[in-house]
Short mmCIF file of C-alpha atoms and ligand atoms in Angstrom, two decimals:
data_model
loop_
_atom_site.label_atom_id
_atom_site.label_comp_id
_atom_site.label_asym_id
_atom_site.label_seq_id
_atom_site.Cartn_x
_atom_site.Cartn_y
_atom_site.Cartn_z
CA MET A 23 89.58 103.84 106.40
CA SER A 24 91.03 101.88 109.26
CA GLU A 25 89.22 103.03 112.41
CA ASN A 26 86.43 100.64 111.94
CA ASP A 27 88.89 97.85 111.35
CA GLY A 28 90.12 97.62 114.83
CA PHE A 29 93.26 98.42 113.79
CA ILE A 30 95.30 100.85 115.82
CA SER A 31 96.61 103.12 112.69
CA TYR A 32 99.42 105.83 113.58
CA GLU A 33 100.87 108.22 110.80
CA LEU A 34 104.51 108.61 111.46
CA GLN A 35 106.52 111.81 111.33
CA GLU A 36 108.55 112.65 108.20
CA PHE A 37 112.00 113.38 108.67
CA LYS A 38 112.78 115.60 106.21
CA LEU A 39 116.37 115.07 106.92
CA PHE A 40 116.27 111.47 105.89
CA GLU A 41 113.86 111.85 102.88
CA PRO A 42 116.28 111.55 100.30
CA LEU A 43 117.94 108.56 102.03
CA PHE A 44 114.50 106.90 101.85
CA ARG A 45 113.54 107.58 98.61
CA TRP A 46 116.48 106.25 97.33
CA ALA A 47 115.89 103.20 99.28
CA ARG A 48 112.20 103.13 98.10
CA LYS A 49 113.33 103.17 94.48
CA LYS A 50 115.89 100.52 94.96
CA SER A 51 113.59 97.63 96.92
CA LEU A 52 110.30 97.68 95.38
CA TRP A 53 108.61 94.44 96.63
CA ILE A 54 105.72 93.24 94.73
CA VAL A 55 102.34 91.97 95.70
CA ALA A 56 102.08 88.55 94.06
CA PHE A 57 98.62 89.52 92.80
CA CYS A 58 98.16 88.15 89.43
CA THR A 59 94.77 89.46 87.54
CA GLY A 60 93.76 88.53 83.96
CA CYS A 61 96.32 87.37 81.10
CA GLY A 62 99.17 89.34 83.02
CA GLY A 63 99.70 86.56 85.57
CA ILE A 64 101.35 84.90 82.78
CA GLU A 65 103.52 87.67 82.01
CA MET A 66 104.80 87.94 85.61
CA PRO A 67 107.05 84.95 86.09
CA PRO A 68 109.40 85.50 83.26
CA LEU A 69 109.97 88.85 84.74
CA PHE A 70 111.61 87.46 87.90
CA THR A 71 113.50 84.48 85.96
CA ALA A 72 116.79 84.12 84.22
CA ARG A 73 115.99 86.12 81.44
CA TYR A 74 114.73 89.15 82.52
CA ASP A 75 115.89 88.95 86.04
CA LEU A 76 114.12 91.84 87.86
CA GLU A 77 115.80 90.73 91.18
CA ARG A 78 118.65 92.96 90.14
CA PHE A 79 116.74 96.21 90.73
CA GLY A 80 116.02 94.68 93.95
CA MET A 81 112.51 93.46 93.44
CA MET A 82 110.90 90.65 94.92
CA PRO A 83 107.49 88.99 94.57
CA ASN A 84 106.09 89.07 98.05
CA PRO A 85 103.24 86.89 98.95
CA ALA A 86 101.86 89.43 101.96
CA PRO A 87 100.74 92.39 101.17
CA ARG A 88 101.44 94.20 104.50
CA MET A 89 105.25 94.20 103.46
CA ALA A 90 104.48 95.38 99.64
CA ASP A 91 105.18 98.52 97.97
CA LEU A 92 104.32 98.10 94.45
CA PHE A 93 100.90 96.42 93.05
CA LEU A 94 101.21 95.29 89.46
CA ILE A 95 97.49 95.18 88.08
CA THR A 96 98.22 92.78 85.22
CA GLY A 97 95.23 92.77 83.12
CA TYR A 98 91.37 93.01 82.92
CA VAL A 99 89.72 93.64 86.38
CA THR A 100 86.01 92.11 87.04
CA PRO A 101 83.92 93.78 89.80
CA LYS A 102 84.71 90.69 92.07
CA THR A 103 88.29 90.63 91.43
CA LEU A 104 88.42 94.54 92.24
CA LYS A 105 86.74 93.91 95.59
CA ARG A 106 89.83 92.13 96.50
CA ILE A 107 92.18 94.74 94.73
CA ILE A 108 90.64 97.53 96.83
CA ILE A 109 91.33 95.35 99.86
CA THR A 110 94.75 94.48 99.19
CA TYR A 111 95.57 98.22 98.33
CA GLU A 112 94.29 99.37 101.51
CA MET A 113 96.32 96.64 103.41
CA MET A 114 99.85 97.72 101.80
CA GLN A 115 101.26 100.24 104.15
CA ASP A 116 101.83 103.88 103.22
CA PRO A 117 104.37 104.88 100.47
CA LYS A 118 102.66 102.39 97.77
CA TYR A 119 102.51 102.75 94.10
CA VAL A 120 100.16 100.92 91.41
CA LEU A 121 101.49 99.84 87.73
CA ALA A 122 98.65 99.04 85.76
CA HIS A 123 100.09 96.94 82.60
CA GLY A 124 98.07 95.86 79.51
CA SER A 125 94.98 98.03 77.68
CA CYS A 126 92.17 96.28 80.00
CA PRO A 127 92.98 98.52 83.18
CA ILE A 128 93.09 101.72 81.12
CA ASN A 129 90.21 101.55 79.18
CA GLY A 130 88.53 97.80 79.22
CA GLY A 131 90.78 97.03 75.98
CA VAL A 132 89.12 94.48 73.89
CA TYR A 133 86.46 93.93 76.91
CA TRP A 134 84.86 97.46 76.02
CA ASP A 135 81.36 96.41 75.73
CA SER A 136 81.60 93.77 78.41
CA TYR A 137 79.18 94.02 81.36
CA ASN A 138 81.62 92.55 84.05
CA VAL A 139 84.88 94.35 83.38
CA VAL A 140 85.75 97.41 85.04
CA LYS A 141 86.39 99.85 82.15
CA GLN A 142 88.59 102.57 83.97
CA LEU A 143 90.40 101.31 86.84
CA ASP A 144 91.73 104.81 87.93
CA LYS A 145 88.41 105.72 89.09
CA TYR A 146 88.39 103.04 91.98
CA ILE A 147 92.27 103.11 93.10
CA PRO A 148 94.98 105.74 91.67
CA ILE A 149 97.47 104.44 89.16
CA ASP A 150 100.75 105.86 89.18
CA VAL A 151 102.34 104.46 85.75
CA ALA A 152 100.10 102.62 83.17
CA ILE A 153 101.73 100.64 80.18
CA ALA A 154 99.61 100.05 77.07
CA GLY A 155 99.60 97.08 75.07
CA CYS A 156 97.78 93.61 75.05
CA MET A 157 100.01 92.07 76.70
CA PRO A 158 103.04 94.44 76.89
CA ARG A 159 106.52 92.66 76.47
CA PRO A 160 108.71 92.17 79.60
CA GLU A 161 110.54 95.01 78.04
CA ALA A 162 107.86 97.62 78.32
CA VAL A 163 107.06 96.35 81.83
CA MET A 164 110.61 97.12 82.73
CA ASP A 165 110.37 100.25 81.28
CA GLY A 166 107.36 101.22 83.23
CA ILE A 167 109.31 100.26 86.30
CA ARG A 168 112.19 102.49 85.44
CA GLU A 169 109.60 105.21 84.95
CA ILE A 170 108.22 104.54 88.62
CA MET A 171 111.41 104.25 90.01
CA ARG A 172 111.94 107.86 88.36
CA LYS A 173 108.65 109.05 89.81
CA ILE A 174 109.65 107.81 93.02
CA GLU A 175 112.94 109.72 92.95
CA THR A 176 111.35 113.02 92.27
CA GLY A 177 108.31 112.31 94.65
CA GLU A 178 106.05 112.54 91.75
CA ALA A 179 104.64 109.07 92.56
CA ASP A 180 101.95 110.08 94.89
CA GLY A 181 99.03 107.56 94.29
CA TRP A 182 99.06 106.95 97.96
CA LYS A 183 98.71 110.43 98.79
CA ARG A 184 95.77 110.85 96.39
CA TYR A 185 93.82 107.99 97.83
CA ARG A 186 94.35 109.63 101.26
CA GLU A 187 93.07 113.01 100.23
CA ASN A 188 90.46 112.04 97.66
CA TYR A 189 89.17 109.17 99.62
CA GLU A 190 85.52 110.31 99.58
CA TRP A 191 85.82 110.42 95.58
CA TYR A 192 87.30 106.78 95.30
CA ARG A 193 84.74 105.50 98.03
CA LYS A 194 81.90 106.99 96.03
CA ASN A 195 82.80 105.41 92.96
CA GLN A 196 83.41 102.11 94.65
CA ASP A 197 79.90 102.33 96.44
CA GLU A 198 78.37 103.24 93.24
CA LEU A 199 79.77 99.96 91.61
CA PHE A 200 79.63 97.45 94.28
CA GLY A 201 76.59 99.05 96.35
CA GLU A 202 76.85 100.53 99.91
CA GLY A 203 78.53 98.50 102.50
CA TRP A 204 79.95 95.66 100.18
CA ARG A 205 82.83 94.79 102.28
CA GLU A 206 80.43 93.55 105.15
CA LYS A 207 77.95 91.85 102.51
CA ASP A 208 80.95 90.32 100.62
CA ALA A 209 82.16 88.76 104.04
CA LYS A 210 78.91 87.22 105.01
CA ARG A 211 77.90 86.03 101.63
CA TRP A 212 79.50 82.64 102.32
CA LEU A 213 77.69 81.99 105.73
CA ALA A 214 74.46 80.68 103.86
CA TRP A 215 76.57 77.97 102.32
CA LEU A 216 78.43 76.70 105.28
CA MET B 30 129.77 102.41 138.42
CA PHE B 31 129.27 101.27 134.99
CA ASP B 32 131.81 99.22 133.13
CA TRP B 33 132.11 101.65 130.22
CA LYS B 34 134.51 99.61 128.38
CA LEU B 35 132.21 96.31 128.31
CA ILE B 36 129.21 98.59 127.21
CA LEU B 37 131.17 100.01 124.52
CA GLU B 38 132.31 96.53 123.51
CA ALA B 39 128.47 95.00 123.43
CA ILE B 40 127.67 98.12 121.24
CA GLY B 41 130.67 97.42 118.79
CA MET B 42 130.02 93.93 118.59
CA ILE B 43 126.14 94.35 118.10
CA ILE B 44 126.83 96.69 115.24
CA TYR B 45 129.50 94.56 113.54
CA ALA B 46 126.96 91.99 113.94
CA THR B 47 124.30 93.47 112.42
CA PHE B 48 126.17 94.72 109.22
CA VAL B 49 127.90 91.38 108.81
CA GLY B 50 124.50 89.62 109.36
CA PHE B 51 122.83 91.97 106.49
CA ILE B 52 125.87 91.23 104.18
CA PHE B 53 125.28 87.44 104.79
CA MET B 54 121.77 87.62 103.97
CA GLY B 55 122.79 89.57 100.62
CA ILE B 56 125.21 86.97 99.89
CA GLU B 57 122.43 84.35 100.19
CA ARG B 58 120.20 86.00 97.83
CA LYS B 59 123.02 86.83 95.59
CA ALA B 60 124.48 83.23 95.48
CA MET B 61 120.91 81.69 95.10
CA ALA B 62 120.73 83.92 92.13
CA ARG B 63 123.76 82.87 90.26
CA ILE B 64 122.88 79.31 91.12
CA GLN B 65 119.74 80.00 89.01
CA ARG B 66 121.88 81.73 86.38
CA ARG B 67 120.25 85.15 87.50
CA ILE B 68 122.24 88.39 88.29
CA GLY B 69 120.51 88.92 91.41
CA PRO B 70 120.50 91.76 93.89
CA PRO B 71 123.43 93.83 94.90
CA ILE B 72 125.02 92.27 98.16
CA TYR B 73 124.15 95.04 100.43
CA GLN B 74 120.02 94.72 99.06
CA PRO B 75 119.03 93.47 102.60
CA ILE B 76 120.43 96.95 104.02
CA ILE B 77 118.36 98.67 101.28
CA ASP B 78 115.26 96.64 101.84
CA THR B 79 115.61 97.44 105.89
CA LEU B 80 116.00 101.38 105.30
CA LYS B 81 112.95 101.26 103.04
CA LEU B 82 110.63 99.63 105.60
CA LEU B 83 112.11 101.91 108.25
CA GLY B 84 110.95 104.87 106.13
CA LYS B 85 107.50 103.49 105.56
CA LYS B 86 104.91 106.21 106.84
CA GLU B 87 102.30 104.17 108.33
CA SER B 88 102.30 101.11 110.65
CA VAL B 89 99.75 98.78 111.52
CA SER B 90 99.68 97.35 115.03
CA HIS B 91 97.39 94.80 116.66
CA GLY B 92 98.26 95.75 120.08
CA PHE B 93 100.88 95.57 122.69
CA ILE B 94 101.98 91.80 122.22
CA TYR B 95 102.26 92.60 118.38
CA ASP B 96 104.75 95.23 118.90
CA PHE B 97 106.95 93.29 121.87
CA GLY B 98 106.98 89.93 119.85
CA PRO B 99 109.47 91.54 117.29
CA ILE B 100 111.44 93.62 120.26
CA PHE B 101 111.59 90.27 122.24
CA ALA B 102 113.08 88.20 119.39
CA LEU B 103 115.69 90.79 118.87
CA GLY B 104 116.57 91.01 122.41
CA ALA B 105 117.28 87.27 122.46
CA SER B 106 119.47 87.07 119.65
CA ILE B 107 121.49 89.96 120.89
CA THR B 108 121.88 88.27 124.09
CA ALA B 109 122.59 85.08 122.31
CA LEU B 110 125.57 86.85 120.47
CA LEU B 111 127.04 88.33 123.55
CA PHE B 112 127.55 84.90 124.91
CA LEU B 113 129.64 83.53 122.03
CA PRO B 114 133.17 83.74 122.02
CA ILE B 115 133.75 86.04 118.85
CA ALA B 116 137.38 86.00 118.01
CA ASN B 117 139.09 85.54 121.35
CA PHE B 118 137.18 87.97 123.43
CA GLN B 119 133.84 87.08 124.93
CA LEU B 120 131.93 89.41 126.94
CA PHE B 121 129.68 87.58 129.35
CA SER B 122 130.20 83.89 130.14
CA SER B 123 128.87 81.40 132.48
CA ASN B 124 129.90 77.73 133.33
CA ALA B 125 127.42 76.53 130.83
CA ASP B 126 127.17 78.76 128.19
CA LEU B 127 126.67 76.14 125.53
CA ILE B 128 123.54 75.44 126.83
CA VAL B 129 122.47 79.08 127.24
CA VAL B 130 123.28 79.83 123.54
CA ALA B 131 121.83 76.75 122.28
CA TYR B 132 118.56 77.77 123.92
CA LEU B 133 118.76 81.65 123.56
CA LEU B 134 119.28 80.69 119.72
CA GLU B 135 115.73 79.36 119.71
CA VAL B 136 113.89 81.89 121.72
CA PRO B 137 113.49 84.45 118.67
CA MET B 138 111.20 81.96 117.21
CA LEU B 139 109.09 82.11 120.05
CA GLY B 140 109.11 85.94 120.19
CA ILE B 141 107.97 85.87 116.37
CA MET B 142 105.35 83.54 117.19
CA LEU B 143 104.29 85.58 120.11
CA GLY B 144 103.63 88.47 118.03
CA ALA B 145 102.32 86.59 115.17
CA MET B 146 99.82 85.13 117.12
CA SER B 147 98.30 88.31 118.54
CA SER B 148 97.77 89.61 115.26
CA GLY B 149 94.72 86.97 114.49
CA ASN B 150 95.61 86.25 110.94
CA PRO B 151 94.87 82.28 110.17
CA TYR B 152 97.99 82.08 107.92
CA SER B 153 100.02 83.33 111.04
CA ALA B 154 98.12 80.70 113.12
CA VAL B 155 99.14 78.13 110.37
CA GLY B 156 102.61 79.29 110.40
CA VAL B 157 102.84 79.22 114.17
CA GLN B 158 101.48 75.64 114.40
CA ARG B 159 103.92 74.52 111.68
CA GLY B 160 106.93 76.37 113.60
CA LEU B 161 106.29 74.89 116.90
CA LEU B 162 106.12 71.32 115.30
CA THR B 163 109.28 71.87 113.34
CA MET B 164 110.94 73.36 116.79
CA VAL B 165 109.94 70.16 118.76
CA ALA B 166 111.20 67.72 115.96
CA MET B 167 114.43 69.26 115.87
CA GLN B 168 114.99 69.37 119.28
CA LEU B 169 115.90 65.58 119.48
CA PRO B 170 118.80 65.68 117.01
CA TYR B 171 120.08 68.91 118.02
CA GLY B 172 120.16 67.86 121.49
CA LEU B 173 121.98 64.64 120.80
CA ALA B 174 124.57 66.42 118.76
CA LEU B 175 125.50 68.69 121.44
CA ILE B 176 125.80 66.06 123.83
CA ALA B 177 128.26 64.30 121.69
CA LEU B 178 130.47 67.34 121.92
CA ILE B 179 129.72 67.81 125.80
CA GLN B 180 130.67 64.27 126.21
CA TYR B 181 133.76 64.36 124.07
CA TYR B 182 135.34 67.63 125.35
CA GLY B 183 133.92 67.11 129.08
CA SER B 184 132.90 70.97 129.45
CA PHE B 185 129.88 73.21 128.81
CA LYS B 186 131.99 76.38 128.52
CA LEU B 187 132.34 77.54 124.70
CA SER B 188 136.01 79.04 125.69
CA ASP B 189 137.11 75.80 126.77
CA ILE B 190 135.97 74.03 123.70
CA VAL B 191 137.86 76.51 121.56
CA ALA B 192 140.80 76.18 123.62
CA LEU B 193 140.96 72.71 123.43
CA GLN B 194 140.31 72.70 119.51
CA SER B 195 143.08 75.02 119.29
CA LEU B 196 145.30 72.36 120.94
CA HIS B 197 143.92 69.10 119.08
CA GLY B 198 142.59 70.15 116.07
CA TRP B 199 139.12 70.86 115.16
CA SER B 200 136.19 68.82 116.17
CA ILE B 201 135.25 67.77 112.53
CA LEU B 202 138.72 65.86 112.31
CA VAL B 203 137.31 63.57 115.16
CA PRO B 204 135.06 60.88 113.63
CA ALA B 205 132.27 60.71 116.12
CA LEU B 206 132.19 64.30 115.93
CA LEU B 207 132.01 64.26 112.27
CA ILE B 208 128.88 62.63 112.58
CA ALA B 209 127.46 65.06 115.23
CA MET B 210 128.42 67.88 112.68
CA VAL B 211 126.07 66.33 110.08
CA VAL B 212 123.31 66.28 112.41
CA PHE B 213 124.07 69.64 113.59
CA ASP B 214 124.13 70.61 109.86
CA ILE B 215 120.82 69.27 109.08
CA VAL B 216 119.30 71.20 112.09
CA PHE B 217 121.14 74.25 111.13
CA GLN B 218 119.13 74.26 107.84
CA ALA B 219 115.95 74.57 109.87
CA MET B 220 117.37 76.67 112.24
CA LEU B 221 118.12 79.26 109.50
CA GLY B 222 114.74 78.52 107.80
CA LEU B 223 116.56 77.54 104.58
CA GLU B 224 114.82 75.49 102.14
CA PRO B 225 113.91 71.64 102.83
CA PHE B 226 112.86 72.89 106.41
CA ASP B 227 111.45 76.48 105.37
CA ILE B 228 108.08 75.00 106.33
CA ILE B 229 107.73 78.06 108.80
CA THR B 230 107.65 80.97 106.44
CA ALA B 231 106.70 78.94 103.40
CA PRO B 232 106.70 81.63 101.05
CA ALA B 233 103.89 81.27 98.68
CA GLU B 234 102.36 78.32 100.30
CA ILE B 235 100.71 79.83 103.07
CA SER B 236 101.27 83.38 102.29
CA MET B 237 104.33 84.36 104.51
CA GLY B 238 103.68 82.03 107.78
CA PRO B 239 103.94 84.05 110.70
CA MET B 240 105.28 87.43 109.49
CA VAL B 241 102.11 87.62 107.04
CA GLU B 242 100.87 90.67 109.15
CA TYR B 243 103.97 92.22 109.63
CA GLY B 244 104.77 95.43 107.66
CA GLY B 245 106.61 98.68 108.06
CA LYS B 246 108.98 99.17 111.10
CA HIS B 247 107.97 95.93 112.29
CA ALA B 248 109.19 94.01 109.51
CA ALA B 249 112.57 96.35 109.46
CA LEU B 250 112.82 95.04 113.00
CA LEU B 251 112.63 91.36 112.19
CA PHE B 252 115.11 92.10 109.48
CA THR B 253 117.40 93.40 111.62
CA GLN B 254 116.91 90.42 114.29
CA HIS B 255 117.30 87.84 111.28
CA ALA B 256 120.82 89.56 110.25
CA VAL B 257 121.91 89.21 114.06
CA GLN B 258 120.32 85.64 114.18
CA LEU B 259 122.15 84.43 110.89
CA PHE B 260 125.73 85.93 112.41
CA ALA B 261 125.07 84.31 115.78
CA GLU B 262 124.08 80.94 114.37
CA THR B 263 126.86 80.61 111.98
CA ALA B 264 129.47 81.79 114.55
CA PHE B 265 128.15 79.04 116.79
CA PHE B 266 128.50 76.59 114.35
CA ALA B 267 132.37 77.62 113.38
CA ILE B 268 133.06 77.78 117.34
CA LEU B 269 131.77 74.45 117.91
CA PHE B 270 132.90 72.37 115.10
CA LEU B 271 135.38 74.52 113.02
CA GLY B 272 137.90 75.21 115.97
CA GLY B 273 136.55 79.18 116.55
CA ALA B 274 138.69 81.61 115.41
CA SER B 275 141.41 83.82 116.66
CA ASN B 276 140.43 86.89 114.63
CA LEU B 277 137.62 88.28 112.80
CA LEU B 278 138.82 87.45 109.49
CA GLU B 279 139.07 84.15 110.35
CA LEU B 280 135.73 83.78 111.97
CA LEU B 281 134.31 85.52 109.01
CA VAL B 282 135.87 82.88 106.32
CA LYS B 283 134.40 80.19 108.48
CA GLN B 284 131.19 81.52 108.91
CA ILE B 285 131.01 82.18 104.87
CA ALA B 286 132.13 78.41 104.56
CA VAL B 287 129.21 77.31 106.75
CA LEU B 288 126.65 79.64 104.93
CA PHE B 289 127.57 78.46 101.66
CA ILE B 290 127.00 74.91 102.77
CA ALA B 291 123.38 75.86 103.72
CA ILE B 292 122.92 77.73 100.70
CA PHE B 293 123.77 74.99 98.23
CA ILE B 294 121.73 72.51 100.04
CA ALA B 295 118.67 75.10 100.07
CA SER B 296 118.86 75.89 96.35
CA ILE B 297 118.45 72.24 95.02
CA TYR B 298 115.93 70.88 97.65
CA PRO B 299 112.23 71.35 97.69
CA ARG B 300 110.30 72.07 100.72
CA PHE B 301 109.24 69.29 102.95
CA THR B 302 105.67 69.19 104.25
CA ILE B 303 105.14 69.29 107.99
CA ASP B 304 104.63 65.86 108.61
CA GLN B 305 107.54 64.58 106.42
CA ALA B 306 109.76 66.79 108.43
CA ALA B 307 108.88 65.63 111.89
CA LYS B 308 109.27 62.19 110.46
CA PHE B 309 112.41 62.96 109.08
CA PHE B 310 114.04 64.49 111.92
CA TRP B 311 113.42 61.60 114.13
CA LYS B 312 114.62 59.09 111.68
CA TRP B 313 118.08 59.65 110.01
CA PRO B 314 119.50 62.74 112.29
CA THR B 315 118.41 61.03 115.47
CA ILE B 316 120.03 57.68 114.58
CA LEU B 317 123.18 59.41 113.62
CA GLY B 318 123.13 61.76 116.90
CA ILE B 319 122.80 58.21 118.91
CA ILE B 320 125.78 56.92 116.89
CA ALA B 321 127.77 59.89 117.80
CA VAL B 322 126.83 60.01 121.49
CA LEU B 323 127.47 56.21 121.62
CA LEU B 324 130.89 56.60 119.93
CA THR B 325 132.21 59.53 122.31
CA MET B 326 131.17 57.41 125.25
S1 SF4 C 424 95.05 93.88 77.95
FE1 SF4 C 424 94.83 91.93 76.79
S2 SF4 C 424 96.50 90.66 77.47
FE2 SF4 C 424 96.00 92.41 79.16
S3 SF4 C 424 94.13 91.53 80.39
FE3 SF4 C 424 93.47 92.61 78.58
S4 SF4 C 424 93.04 91.28 77.03
FE4 SF4 C 424 94.38 90.30 78.45
#
């Protein structure tokens, strides 16, 4: 996916010996991409303020996708947002996890008959943990984060591996929704309006 | 041929400084959390973060200069560290090591900007532009504070300054140097990248500034660099104004005292815009600096 972006991307060898240490470190310091979609944008700040302080688990909202590990999809996803979500997801570096909260990313929620809401997010990017609720309470989100920490520890949180292995399938679904070459088209879209 | 003792001492000092620097970063986050009535991360959190960044399985690179920038920055802060008289032993010294350290502490910024510019991200470019303007603006008060010190002690050598302070009492007891310390403390805030002057990274305003494209191993290197830099800068402050230290514990206490002043200022002030910062640096700190220089004449 990154050859045509002009980057040099290289995979690093896995050091089997240090793997438990790295797993512990990954679990203890999840940085979140501050990408608020839908109603969940309101529910994200309370997670980091004084009442439900998520920084005690070493989590930090991070404005740069390159450094982040955890992607919170916090609500309904329109095709327009999905393009940005996919690009952000591909910019994140490899052990990366996705936590979807709210009913909308799971099956469309109350927008089940909308022409402009993506019904099943799992078809476009791999989701590790999903939390139901319209809007889930911060306790539920923290529960989901606990679950994702457990999965990282046991190595079950492998969305990034699935995305690499089944890239053709995800790519096919994305192209079905947006049409071939949507990245280039979207980048050139505003040129006519300058 | 090689001076093995010197090499071992240098390695020991680098390891100590990195470790303590990470703990300082942890203290910074913890103290800010407590000020906002949060529990905050554990104090060793930056070490975990760096480990996690080292454990990333993918690293994006944008070319040679992009890789070289963080290494250059880390090298410069380690060099600055080796010139400092940390608790009565100093590994290298020259006749003008005050100037050497003062400028080596600014070189890392250039290294980061060098790498950031080569990533070609517009956010990095805005961050670099702001960073360079801050650096230009803070040179004037920074230089004036150092001139006041040099004029008072009549020496460029850090070890001489420490020795004179242990004879005649700390620098901040002298009124002219107290003013110089206030000036230095304002500049210090910008050197650490803390709040009123955190215009360079500006989290949430211009994404992450120069660091926006760094991830994985590169970011781990930048974290290590920041730890060493934090240690060197606080030690420099303690040596210049708080009378140095005769053992590591004393130095640690003084460094933490300096750090806490910076944290308290940082957690209650919002961020300046870049034009306000440039105007500010050329107004009050400069006036105070000139007064300090005139008083020491
Ligand atoms: S699940 Fe409910 S709260 Fe969440 S985005 Fe959908 S409508 Fe909004």
